[in-house]
Structures are given as C-alpha cells and as structure tokens.
Amino acid sequence: DVQMTQSLSYLAASPGESVSISCKASKSISNYLAWYQQKPGEAYKLLIYSGSTLQSGTPSRFSGSGSGTDFTLTIRSLEPEDFGLYYCQQYYEKPYTFGAGTKLELK
Amino acid sequence: EVQLVESGGGLVQPGRSLKLSCAASGFTFSNYYMAWVRQAPKKGLEWVATISTSGSRTYYPDSVKGRFTISRDNAKSSLYLQMNSLKSEDTATYYCARHASSGVMDAWGQGASVTVSS
C-alpha cells in the first residue's frame, strides 16, 4: 500500500499568515493527490485534486503543488474559517490511502 | 444541494453484524461511483469500499474484504454497507462519499458512529 505521511500533526498560525502543509507518498503517485478539509461539525470538504487543481468553490488563497512523492498545500493570508484539519489522499492505486492529518490551529 | 445522510450506526457486539445506509439527494445518484470511508477515534481516514454506478463492480481494502459488502439501490438513491463479523478495530465513524472521478471524493456525509464492544 502507498503510505502517505503528513510530517506535521499540528501547525499554529495567525490570521493573515501563510502556511504550508506537506504530504509525502511512499512511492511515486504522479499527481493523483487530493486535499481535504474538515471543520468541527461539518462534513469533509474536497479542496484540491490532481495535486493542484482547485475544486469548485475552493478560495483562491488555497494552492497545491508537487508531483511524484512530495506535495504541499499552501494557504495564503489565513482567514478565521481556515482553521481545522487537513488530510491528503492518494488515488493513484487502490487501496486509496490518506495521511494522518494536520491540525491547523489558531496561534 | 448535494446531501449524503448516513444512518444505521450504533453499538454492536464483536462478531455480530450491522448495516449502514446512506440516503443521497441533490444529484443523479446513478451517475456516480460511491464509497465508504471510516475514521477510528483519534485516528486518520481509511477507505473502506467503493462501488461502481451499476453496482456490478466493488472494491475493498484487505482489512474489510470478505467481511464488508457495499451495495446500492439506484431507484432509491441509497448506498449501503453490510458489515459482518465485526471486530473492535471496526469501531469508527463511517462516512458515505461520492466519487468525483478516479478516487477523488467530492461530497461527504456527516458520518454514522459504529462502536463494536461487548
């Protein structure tokens, strides 16, 4: 199985700052990488797919980059509603696997 | 508005069975592959099953293969997960999700909690 590693479990930042969340695959997955956001009491939300393509409705302050094994989700100028949990997922092959998540907290 | 609403969760003893349902609305259900994904307490997400539009093809990870069965009723816009021989490690919140393309999941339900304990 492809192991997905999000090196940071927690990340503290303030509104207005920019942050980057990394995700590493145990083998090359081309750009078959998605990012999801979860906020308390809300359903999971797809933010980005194909490594860098914004899902409809995702604010432009979000961006994704990377291919192969290393990927990054960047959020520019954090808004209060951006704080929550972020997961990466590979869909290069089954079983689909997720990273352990990075919790973006308010500093 | 796309809505996915899970039901059927609860407390079940090890070795017993439970069936989850997911009611879909706001989109043409029969046009989409569907999936179940779970999240154990304090753990990450784990893909559990995927089913094709017609239901003729199903996919599972080894952790549930042979014990779980995903199915659908397109006439009722409903997705199901039959879970047999449940183990304590199956304790999790189970999410119904819609596949956008490939393995990407672009809509999720709020989840149904399943606790396997004696």
Coordinates of C-alpha atoms in Angstrom, one line a residue:
Chain A
D1 CA 0.0 0.0 0.0
V2 CA 1.1 3.6 -0.6
Q3 CA 1.9 5.2 2.7
M4 CA 1.0 8.9 3.0
T5 CA 3.0 10.9 5.5
Q6 CA 2.0 14.3 6.8
S7 CA 5.0 15.3 8.9
L8 CA 3.2 17.9 10.9
S9 CA 0.4 16.8 13.2
Y10 CA -0.2 20.4 14.4
L11 CA 0.5 23.8 13.0
A12 CA -0.3 27.0 14.8
A13 CA -0.7 30.2 12.8
S14 CA -2.4 33.6 13.0
P15 CA -5.0 35.1 10.6
G16 CA -3.2 36.8 7.8
E17 CA -0.2 34.5 7.8
S18 CA 0.6 32.0 5.1
V19 CA 1.2 28.3 5.9
S20 CA 2.3 25.2 4.1
I21 CA 1.3 21.6 4.9
S22 CA 3.3 18.9 3.4
C23 CA 2.4 15.4 2.4
K24 CA 4.8 12.7 1.2
A25 CA 4.0 9.4 -0.6
S26 CA 6.0 6.2 -0.1
K27 CA 6.2 5.8 -3.9
S28 CA 5.5 8.0 -6.9
I29 CA 1.8 8.7 -7.3
S30 CA 2.2 11.1 -10.2
N31 CA -0.3 13.9 -9.4
Y32 CA -3.0 11.6 -8.1
L33 CA -3.3 13.6 -4.9
A34 CA -6.2 15.3 -3.2
W35 CA -6.5 17.6 -0.2
Y36 CA -9.5 17.6 2.2
Q37 CA -10.5 19.9 4.9
Q38 CA -12.6 19.1 8.0
K39 CA -14.0 21.6 10.4
P40 CA -15.9 20.6 13.6
G41 CA -19.5 19.8 12.9
E42 CA -19.0 20.0 9.2
A43 CA -18.6 17.3 6.5
Y44 CA -15.3 16.7 4.9
K45 CA -14.7 19.1 2.0
L46 CA -12.6 18.4 -1.1
L47 CA -10.3 21.4 -1.6
I48 CA -7.8 20.3 -4.3
Y49 CA -7.4 17.3 -6.6
S50 CA -4.8 16.3 -9.2
G51 CA -2.2 17.8 -6.9
S52 CA -3.0 21.4 -7.8
T53 CA -6.5 21.8 -9.3
L54 CA -8.9 23.7 -7.1
Q55 CA -12.2 22.2 -6.5
S56 CA -15.1 24.4 -7.4
G57 CA -15.8 26.7 -4.5
T58 CA -12.3 26.5 -3.0
P59 CA -11.0 30.0 -2.4
S60 CA -8.0 31.1 -4.5
R61 CA -5.9 31.6 -1.4
F62 CA -5.5 27.8 -1.4
S63 CA -3.0 26.2 -3.7
G64 CA -1.5 22.8 -4.2
S65 CA 1.8 21.8 -5.6
G66 CA 4.0 18.8 -6.2
S67 CA 4.1 15.6 -8.1
G68 CA 5.7 12.2 -7.7
T69 CA 6.2 11.8 -3.9
D70 CA 6.2 15.3 -2.4
F71 CA 3.2 17.5 -2.2
T72 CA 2.3 20.8 -0.5
L73 CA -0.9 22.6 0.4
T74 CA -0.4 26.3 0.8
I75 CA -2.8 28.7 2.3
R76 CA -2.0 32.4 1.8
S77 CA -3.3 35.0 4.1
L78 CA -5.2 32.7 6.5
E79 CA -8.8 33.5 7.2
P80 CA -10.5 32.5 10.5
E81 CA -12.6 29.9 8.7
D82 CA -9.4 28.1 7.5
F83 CA -8.6 26.6 10.9
G84 CA -9.3 22.9 11.0
L85 CA -8.0 19.6 9.9
Y86 CA -6.3 18.9 6.6
Y87 CA -5.8 15.5 5.0
C88 CA -4.0 14.4 1.9
Q89 CA -5.1 11.3 -0.1
Q90 CA -3.6 9.4 -2.9
Y91 CA -5.8 7.8 -5.5
Y92 CA -3.0 6.5 -7.8
E93 CA -3.9 3.0 -6.8
K94 CA -6.2 1.1 -4.5
P95 CA -6.3 0.9 -1.6
Y96 CA -6.8 4.6 -1.5
T97 CA -4.8 5.9 1.4
F98 CA -4.8 9.1 3.5
G99 CA -2.3 11.0 5.5
A100 CA -2.7 11.2 9.3
G101 CA -3.9 14.8 9.1
T102 CA -2.5 18.2 10.1
K103 CA -4.5 20.3 12.5
L104 CA -4.2 23.9 11.7
E105 CA -4.8 25.8 15.0
L106 CA -5.1 29.4 15.8
K107 CA -2.0 30.8 17.5
Chain B
E1 CA -27.5 20.9 -2.9
V2 CA -25.7 17.6 -2.6
Q3 CA -26.7 15.8 0.5
L4 CA -25.5 12.5 1.9
V5 CA -27.1 11.3 5.1
E6 CA -25.9 8.2 6.9
S7 CA -27.9 6.1 9.3
G8 CA -27.8 2.7 11.0
G9 CA -24.9 3.2 13.3
G10 CA -24.8 2.1 16.9
L11 CA -23.4 -0.3 19.5
V12 CA -22.8 -3.9 18.4
Q13 CA -21.1 -6.8 19.9
P14 CA -18.0 -8.3 18.4
G15 CA -18.8 -11.0 15.8
R16 CA -22.2 -9.5 15.1
S17 CA -23.4 -7.6 12.0
L18 CA -24.6 -4.2 11.2
K19 CA -25.9 -2.5 8.1
L20 CA -25.3 1.2 7.3
S21 CA -27.4 3.2 4.9
C22 CA -26.7 6.4 3.1
A23 CA -29.5 8.5 1.5
A24 CA -28.4 10.7 -1.3
S25 CA -30.1 13.7 -2.8
G26 CA -29.3 16.7 -4.9
F27 CA -27.6 14.9 -7.7
T28 CA -28.2 12.0 -10.1
F29 CA -27.1 9.2 -7.8
S30 CA -26.9 6.5 -10.5
N31 CA -24.2 8.5 -12.4
Y32 CA -21.7 8.3 -9.7
Y33 CA -19.4 5.8 -8.1
M34 CA -19.9 5.8 -4.3
A35 CA -17.7 5.0 -1.4
W36 CA -17.5 4.4 2.3
V37 CA -14.6 5.8 4.3
R38 CA -14.1 5.4 8.1
Q39 CA -12.3 7.2 10.9
A40 CA -11.5 5.4 14.1
P41 CA -11.3 7.5 17.3
K42 CA -8.2 9.7 17.3
K43 CA -7.1 8.2 14.0
G44 CA -6.9 9.1 10.4
L45 CA -9.2 8.3 7.5
E46 CA -9.4 4.8 6.0
W47 CA -11.1 4.0 2.7
V48 CA -13.4 1.0 3.2
A49 CA -15.2 0.3 0.0
T50 CA -16.2 1.7 -3.5
I51 CA -19.0 0.6 -5.8
S52 CA -19.5 1.3 -9.5
T53 CA -22.5 3.2 -10.9
S54 CA -24.4 0.0 -11.7
G55 CA -23.2 -1.9 -8.6
S56 CA -21.5 -4.6 -10.7
R57 CA -18.0 -3.7 -9.5
T58 CA -17.0 -3.4 -5.9
Y59 CA -13.6 -2.7 -4.3
Y60 CA -12.3 -3.2 -0.8
P61 CA -9.1 -3.0 1.1
D62 CA -7.8 -6.2 2.7
S63 CA -8.8 -5.0 6.2
V64 CA -12.5 -5.5 5.4
K65 CA -12.5 -7.8 2.3
G66 CA -14.8 -10.8 2.9
R67 CA -16.5 -9.2 5.9
F68 CA -18.0 -6.0 4.4
T69 CA -20.3 -5.6 1.4
I70 CA -21.1 -2.4 -0.3
S71 CA -24.3 -2.2 -2.4
R72 CA -26.6 0.4 -3.8
D73 CA -30.2 0.9 -4.9
N74 CA -30.2 3.5 -7.6
A75 CA -34.0 3.6 -7.7
K76 CA -33.9 4.7 -4.0
S77 CA -30.7 6.8 -4.4
S78 CA -29.3 4.8 -1.5
L79 CA -25.9 3.3 -0.6
Y80 CA -25.4 0.5 1.9
L81 CA -22.6 -1.1 3.8
Q82 CA -23.2 -4.5 5.3
M83 CA -20.7 -5.2 8.0
N84 CA -20.3 -8.8 9.2
S85 CA -18.0 -10.4 11.8
L86 CA -17.4 -7.1 13.3
K87 CA -14.2 -6.5 15.4
S88 CA -13.3 -3.9 18.0
E89 CA -11.0 -2.3 15.4
D90 CA -14.0 -1.6 13.2
T91 CA -15.1 1.0 15.8
A92 CA -15.2 4.2 13.8
T93 CA -17.3 6.9 12.3
Y94 CA -18.3 5.8 8.8
Y95 CA -18.7 8.3 6.1
C96 CA -20.6 7.9 2.8
A97 CA -18.8 9.8 0.0
R98 CA -19.4 10.5 -3.7
H99 CA -16.6 9.8 -6.1
A100 CA -16.0 12.7 -8.5
S101 CA -13.6 10.9 -10.7
S102 CA -10.9 8.3 -10.2
G103 CA -10.6 8.0 -6.4
V104 CA -11.4 11.6 -5.5
M105 CA -14.3 12.1 -3.2
D106 CA -16.1 15.4 -3.7
A107 CA -19.0 15.1 -1.3
W108 CA -19.2 13.6 2.1
G109 CA -21.9 12.8 4.7
Q110 CA -21.7 13.8 8.3
G111 CA -21.0 10.2 9.3
A112 CA -22.5 7.4 11.4
S113 CA -20.9 6.1 14.5
V114 CA -20.3 2.4 15.0
T115 CA -19.0 1.0 18.2
V116 CA -18.0 -2.6 18.4
S117 CA -17.8 -3.7 22.1
S118 CA -19.1 -6.3 24.4

